[in-house]
Amino acid sequence: MGLAEDEVIAGVLELPAQLPRDDWAGEVQLEVAQLLGLAPDEVNFDFQPDPVSDGLLTRVHWVGCEQARILSLRDGVRTAGWRLDSVEPASHAAHRAVCHLKGGLDSLLTQAPQDWQFDLTPHADLGHRLPWAGPDAGPDRGVMQALQSAAGPRLVASGLALKAWL
């Protein structure tokens, strides 16, 4: 399931390179909890290390939200007889869809959604890494504009489906 941008927070945390990887989750959890003004056990989060980090620091990109929101989604999906496998920001799903869309972002402007074709070949990084890993640490503007268009919901749905296949 994809969450709207106003339902999640995201950021980058710089951790000392010598900090054991097992401790990263705790650091991210504390950061998310502090920014949401909640107790650490009241947040859900995910994170991924930046593939390019300084030798002294490790940059970790993270997303987080209130745990109550995830529990509400899970309960609603269960009521419908389904199972909630994963939740991610809608922009991440849209980014995955654009990365695998034949013709890329330009296809959104030139093809109707029912004509979109996707390359299901797993790409190194593309469909799985966070949509921002550059120095500005912000989401891709083209993807964000596409999310605001009429094709936005279909793009998110495509990206969520691709996650299951890739």
mmCIF file of N, CA, C and O in Angstrom, residues 36-93:
data_model
loop_
_atom_site.group_PDB
_atom_site.id
_atom_site.type_symbol
_atom_site.label_atom_id
_atom_site.label_comp_id
_atom_site.label_asym_id
_atom_site.label_seq_id
_atom_site.Cartn_x
_atom_site.Cartn_y
_atom_site.Cartn_z
ATOM 1 N N LEU A 36 8.219 13.135 15.110
ATOM 2 C CA LEU A 36 6.757 13.006 15.167
ATOM 3 C C LEU A 36 6.202 13.350 16.542
ATOM 4 O O LEU A 36 4.991 13.445 16.718
ATOM 5 N N GLY A 37 7.086 13.512 17.520
ATOM 6 C CA GLY A 37 6.639 13.815 18.881
ATOM 7 C C GLY A 37 5.942 12.636 19.537
ATOM 8 O O GLY A 37 5.003 12.815 20.298
ATOM 9 N N LEU A 38 6.415 11.439 19.230
ATOM 10 C CA LEU A 38 5.815 10.223 19.765
ATOM 11 C C LEU A 38 6.865 9.409 20.506
ATOM 12 O O LEU A 38 8.068 9.643 20.375
ATOM 13 N N ALA A 39 6.408 8.424 21.253
ATOM 14 C CA ALA A 39 7.326 7.481 21.889
ATOM 15 C C ALA A 39 7.909 6.574 20.807
ATOM 16 O O ALA A 39 7.246 6.314 19.798
ATOM 17 N N PRO A 40 9.120 6.085 20.985
ATOM 18 C CA PRO A 40 9.737 5.224 19.964
ATOM 19 C C PRO A 40 8.894 4.013 19.565
ATOM 20 O O PRO A 40 8.887 3.614 18.404
ATOM 21 N N ASP A 41 8.146 3.443 20.505
ATOM 22 C CA ASP A 41 7.344 2.268 20.155
ATOM 23 C C ASP A 41 6.026 2.632 19.465
ATOM 24 O O ASP A 41 5.231 1.758 19.145
ATOM 25 N N GLU A 42 5.815 3.924 19.194
ATOM 26 C CA GLU A 42 4.599 4.383 18.507
ATOM 27 C C GLU A 42 4.853 4.773 17.055
ATOM 28 O O GLU A 42 4.011 5.390 16.422
ATOM 29 N N VAL A 43 6.023 4.406 16.524
ATOM 30 C CA VAL A 43 6.353 4.762 15.145
ATOM 31 C C VAL A 43 6.711 3.510 14.338
ATOM 32 O O VAL A 43 7.152 2.510 14.891
ATOM 33 N N ASN A 44 6.466 3.601 13.058
ATOM 34 C CA ASN A 44 6.956 2.622 12.098
ATOM 35 C C ASN A 44 7.938 3.345 11.195
ATOM 36 O O ASN A 44 7.775 4.535 10.921
ATOM 37 N N PHE A 45 8.946 2.626 10.713
ATOM 38 C CA PHE A 45 9.976 3.276 9.910
ATOM 39 C C PHE A 45 10.683 2.239 9.051
ATOM 40 O O PHE A 45 10.583 1.031 9.283
ATOM 41 N N ASP A 46 11.383 2.725 8.074
ATOM 42 C CA ASP A 46 12.274 1.903 7.270
ATOM 43 C C ASP A 46 13.444 2.780 6.882
ATOM 44 O O ASP A 46 13.344 4.013 6.902
ATOM 45 N N PHE A 47 14.554 2.162 6.526
ATOM 46 C CA PHE A 47 15.737 2.940 6.185
ATOM 47 C C PHE A 47 16.609 2.161 5.226
ATOM 48 O O PHE A 47 16.467 0.941 5.068
ATOM 49 N N GLN A 48 17.503 2.898 4.589
ATOM 50 C CA GLN A 48 18.442 2.300 3.654
ATOM 51 C C GLN A 48 19.703 3.142 3.643
ATOM 52 O O GLN A 48 19.625 4.366 3.577
ATOM 53 N N PRO A 49 20.869 2.494 3.690
ATOM 54 C CA PRO A 49 22.103 3.280 3.641
ATOM 55 C C PRO A 49 22.307 3.871 2.253
ATOM 56 O O PRO A 49 21.918 3.284 1.240
ATOM 57 N N ASP A 50 22.886 5.043 2.214
ATOM 58 C CA ASP A 50 23.253 5.675 0.955
ATOM 59 C C ASP A 50 24.410 4.873 0.385
ATOM 60 O O ASP A 50 25.359 4.553 1.101
ATOM 61 N N PRO A 51 24.356 4.514 -0.906
ATOM 62 C CA PRO A 51 25.453 3.728 -1.464
ATOM 63 C C PRO A 51 26.784 4.477 -1.483
ATOM 64 O O PRO A 51 27.841 3.863 -1.527
ATOM 65 N N VAL A 52 26.730 5.795 -1.437
ATOM 66 C CA VAL A 52 27.950 6.597 -1.424
ATOM 67 C C VAL A 52 27.950 7.419 -0.140
ATOM 68 O O VAL A 52 27.155 8.332 0.020
ATOM 69 N N SER A 53 28.827 7.053 0.778
ATOM 70 C CA SER A 53 28.931 7.776 2.040
ATOM 71 C C SER A 53 30.370 8.192 2.268
ATOM 72 O O SER A 53 31.301 7.606 1.719
ATOM 73 N N ASP A 54 30.543 9.201 3.103
ATOM 74 C CA ASP A 54 31.873 9.661 3.505
ATOM 75 C C ASP A 54 32.530 8.546 4.325
ATOM 76 O O ASP A 54 31.845 7.750 4.957
ATOM 77 N N GLY A 55 33.817 8.497 4.339
ATOM 78 C CA GLY A 55 34.533 7.464 5.081
ATOM 79 C C GLY A 55 34.287 7.516 6.575
ATOM 80 O O GLY A 55 34.313 6.502 7.254
ATOM 81 N N LEU A 56 34.032 8.708 7.125
ATOM 82 C CA LEU A 56 33.825 8.844 8.562
ATOM 83 C C LEU A 56 32.366 8.715 8.958
ATOM 84 O O LEU A 56 32.061 8.450 10.119
ATOM 85 N N LEU A 57 31.476 8.945 7.999
ATOM 86 C CA LEU A 57 30.040 8.920 8.277
ATOM 87 C C LEU A 57 29.325 8.005 7.293
ATOM 88 O O LEU A 57 29.727 7.866 6.145
ATOM 89 N N THR A 58 28.251 7.414 7.765
ATOM 90 C CA THR A 58 27.366 6.644 6.911
ATOM 91 C C THR A 58 26.046 7.395 6.850
ATOM 92 O O THR A 58 25.454 7.695 7.888
ATOM 93 N N ARG A 59 25.628 7.717 5.641
ATOM 94 C CA ARG A 59 24.333 8.394 5.460
ATOM 95 C C ARG A 59 23.251 7.342 5.324
ATOM 96 O O ARG A 59 23.368 6.407 4.540
ATOM 97 N N VAL A 60 22.195 7.492 6.092
ATOM 98 C CA VAL A 60 21.076 6.558 6.078
ATOM 99 C C VAL A 60 19.815 7.353 5.726
ATOM 100 O O VAL A 60 19.458 8.304 6.424
ATOM 101 N N HIS A 61 19.166 6.972 4.625
ATOM 102 C CA HIS A 61 17.898 7.589 4.233
ATOM 103 C C HIS A 61 16.787 6.825 4.936
ATOM 104 O O HIS A 61 16.793 5.594 4.973
ATOM 105 N N TRP A 62 15.832 7.540 5.487
ATOM 106 C CA TRP A 62 14.773 6.885 6.234
ATOM 107 C C TRP A 62 13.414 7.494 5.916
ATOM 108 O O TRP A 62 13.318 8.627 5.439
ATOM 109 N N VAL A 63 12.371 6.723 6.177
ATOM 110 C CA VAL A 63 10.987 7.183 6.129
ATOM 111 C C VAL A 63 10.305 6.664 7.383
ATOM 112 O O VAL A 63 10.704 5.634 7.941
ATOM 113 N N GLY A 64 9.298 7.382 7.836
ATOM 114 C CA GLY A 64 8.595 6.951 9.034
ATOM 115 C C GLY A 64 7.190 7.520 9.096
ATOM 116 O O GLY A 64 6.858 8.469 8.382
ATOM 117 N N CYS A 65 6.381 6.923 9.949
ATOM 118 C CA CYS A 65 5.007 7.401 10.159
ATOM 119 C C CYS A 65 4.522 6.899 11.516
ATOM 120 O O CYS A 65 5.194 6.112 12.186
ATOM 121 N N GLU A 66 3.342 7.353 11.863
ATOM 122 C CA GLU A 66 2.733 6.898 13.109
ATOM 123 C C GLU A 66 2.347 5.432 12.983
ATOM 124 O O GLU A 66 1.746 5.021 11.990
ATOM 125 N N GLN A 67 2.669 4.647 13.966
ATOM 126 C CA GLN A 67 2.313 3.237 13.958
ATOM 127 C C GLN A 67 0.801 3.046 13.904
ATOM 128 O O GLN A 67 0.311 2.108 13.274
ATOM 129 N N ALA A 68 0.060 3.962 14.515
ATOM 130 C CA ALA A 68 -1.398 3.859 14.513
ATOM 131 C C ALA A 68 -1.949 3.866 13.086
ATOM 132 O O ALA A 68 -2.941 3.183 12.791
ATOM 133 N N ARG A 69 -1.314 4.610 12.189
ATOM 134 C CA ARG A 69 -1.763 4.652 10.792
ATOM 135 C C ARG A 69 -1.576 3.294 10.123
ATOM 136 O O ARG A 69 -2.452 2.814 9.408
ATOM 137 N N ILE A 70 -0.455 2.660 10.378
ATOM 138 C CA ILE A 70 -0.180 1.344 9.800
ATOM 139 C C ILE A 70 -1.156 0.309 10.365
ATOM 140 O O ILE A 70 -1.692 -0.524 9.623
ATOM 141 N N LEU A 71 -1.393 0.363 11.663
ATOM 142 C CA LEU A 71 -2.331 -0.579 12.281
ATOM 143 C C LEU A 71 -3.738 -0.399 11.734
ATOM 144 O O LEU A 71 -4.458 -1.375 11.496
ATOM 145 N N SER A 72 -4.136 0.842 11.507
ATOM 146 C CA SER A 72 -5.446 1.124 10.930
ATOM 147 C C SER A 72 -5.558 0.543 9.518
ATOM 148 O O SER A 72 -6.575 -0.068 9.160
ATOM 149 N N LEU A 73 -4.522 0.735 8.722
ATOM 150 C CA LEU A 73 -4.515 0.166 7.365
ATOM 151 C C LEU A 73 -4.579 -1.353 7.417
ATOM 152 O O LEU A 73 -5.341 -1.989 6.676
ATOM 153 N N ARG A 74 -3.773 -1.934 8.288
ATOM 154 C CA ARG A 74 -3.740 -3.390 8.409
ATOM 155 C C ARG A 74 -5.112 -3.941 8.784
ATOM 156 O O ARG A 74 -5.596 -4.911 8.205
ATOM 157 N N ASP A 75 -5.761 -3.282 9.745
ATOM 158 C CA ASP A 75 -7.076 -3.753 10.182
ATOM 159 C C ASP A 75 -8.113 -3.618 9.071
ATOM 160 O O ASP A 75 -8.951 -4.495 8.885
ATOM 161 N N GLY A 76 -8.053 -2.522 8.321
ATOM 162 C CA GLY A 76 -8.993 -2.334 7.219
ATOM 163 C C GLY A 76 -8.802 -3.367 6.120
ATOM 164 O O GLY A 76 -9.770 -3.898 5.569
ATOM 165 N N VAL A 77 -7.561 -3.674 5.830
ATOM 166 C CA VAL A 77 -7.257 -4.672 4.804
ATOM 167 C C VAL A 77 -7.703 -6.059 5.284
ATOM 168 O O VAL A 77 -8.280 -6.833 4.511
ATOM 169 N N ARG A 78 -7.488 -6.368 6.549
ATOM 170 C CA ARG A 78 -7.922 -7.664 7.098
ATOM 171 C C ARG A 78 -9.431 -7.805 7.050
ATOM 172 O O ARG A 78 -9.952 -8.878 6.766
ATOM 173 N N THR A 79 -10.137 -6.714 7.351
ATOM 174 C CA THR A 79 -11.597 -6.735 7.308
ATOM 175 C C THR A 79 -12.090 -7.096 5.910
ATOM 176 O O THR A 79 -13.096 -7.773 5.747
ATOM 177 N N ALA A 80 -11.355 -6.662 4.908
ATOM 178 C CA ALA A 80 -11.709 -6.955 3.523
ATOM 179 C C ALA A 80 -11.279 -8.369 3.109
ATOM 180 O O ALA A 80 -11.542 -8.779 1.980
ATOM 181 N N GLY A 81 -10.610 -9.093 4.013
ATOM 182 C CA GLY A 81 -10.180 -10.447 3.707
ATOM 183 C C GLY A 81 -8.810 -10.539 3.049
ATOM 184 O O GLY A 81 -8.445 -11.578 2.511
ATOM 185 N N TRP A 82 -8.073 -9.461 3.082
ATOM 186 C CA TRP A 82 -6.749 -9.433 2.477
ATOM 187 C C TRP A 82 -5.689 -9.391 3.559
ATOM 188 O O TRP A 82 -5.990 -9.331 4.744
ATOM 189 N N ARG A 83 -4.436 -9.371 3.143
ATOM 190 C CA ARG A 83 -3.308 -9.290 4.063
ATOM 191 C C ARG A 83 -2.410 -8.148 3.595
ATOM 192 O O ARG A 83 -2.087 -8.046 2.408
ATOM 193 N N LEU A 84 -2.004 -7.309 4.491
ATOM 194 C CA LEU A 84 -1.134 -6.178 4.170
ATOM 195 C C LEU A 84 0.311 -6.649 4.221
ATOM 196 O O LEU A 84 0.818 -7.003 5.282
ATOM 197 N N ASP A 85 0.966 -6.691 3.054
ATOM 198 C CA ASP A 85 2.350 -7.162 3.003
ATOM 199 C C ASP A 85 3.364 -6.054 3.225
ATOM 200 O O ASP A 85 4.389 -6.260 3.850
ATOM 201 N N SER A 86 3.096 -4.880 2.666
ATOM 202 C CA SER A 86 4.055 -3.794 2.839
ATOM 203 C C SER A 86 3.373 -2.452 2.658
ATOM 204 O O SER A 86 2.331 -2.347 2.020
ATOM 205 N N VAL A 87 3.995 -1.454 3.243
ATOM 206 C CA VAL A 87 3.530 -0.075 3.127
ATOM 207 C C VAL A 87 4.755 0.759 2.798
ATOM 208 O O VAL A 87 5.831 0.538 3.365
ATOM 209 N N GLU A 88 4.592 1.683 1.865
ATOM 210 C CA GLU A 88 5.691 2.559 1.495
ATOM 211 C C GLU A 88 5.124 3.890 1.031
ATOM 212 O O GLU A 88 3.948 3.986 0.692
ATOM 213 N N PRO A 89 5.945 4.922 1.012
ATOM 214 C CA PRO A 89 5.474 6.196 0.477
ATOM 215 C C PRO A 89 5.064 6.032 -0.992
ATOM 216 O O PRO A 89 5.728 5.317 -1.758
ATOM 217 N N ALA A 90 3.989 6.671 -1.375
ATOM 218 C CA ALA A 90 3.515 6.584 -2.762
ATOM 219 C C ALA A 90 4.598 7.027 -3.736
ATOM 220 O O ALA A 90 4.710 6.471 -4.833
ATOM 221 N N SER A 91 5.415 7.994 -3.344
ATOM 222 C CA SER A 91 6.474 8.465 -4.243
ATOM 223 C C SER A 91 7.508 7.369 -4.522
ATOM 224 O O SER A 91 8.071 7.314 -5.607
ATOM 225 N N HIS A 92 7.741 6.474 -3.567
ATOM 226 C CA HIS A 92 8.675 5.378 -3.791
ATOM 227 C C HIS A 92 8.104 4.416 -4.835
ATOM 228 O O HIS A 92 8.818 3.956 -5.728
ATOM 229 N N ALA A 93 6.818 4.100 -4.693
ATOM 230 C CA ALA A 93 6.176 3.202 -5.665
ATOM 231 C C ALA A 93 6.163 3.848 -7.046
ATOM 232 O O ALA A 93 6.436 3.180 -8.050
#
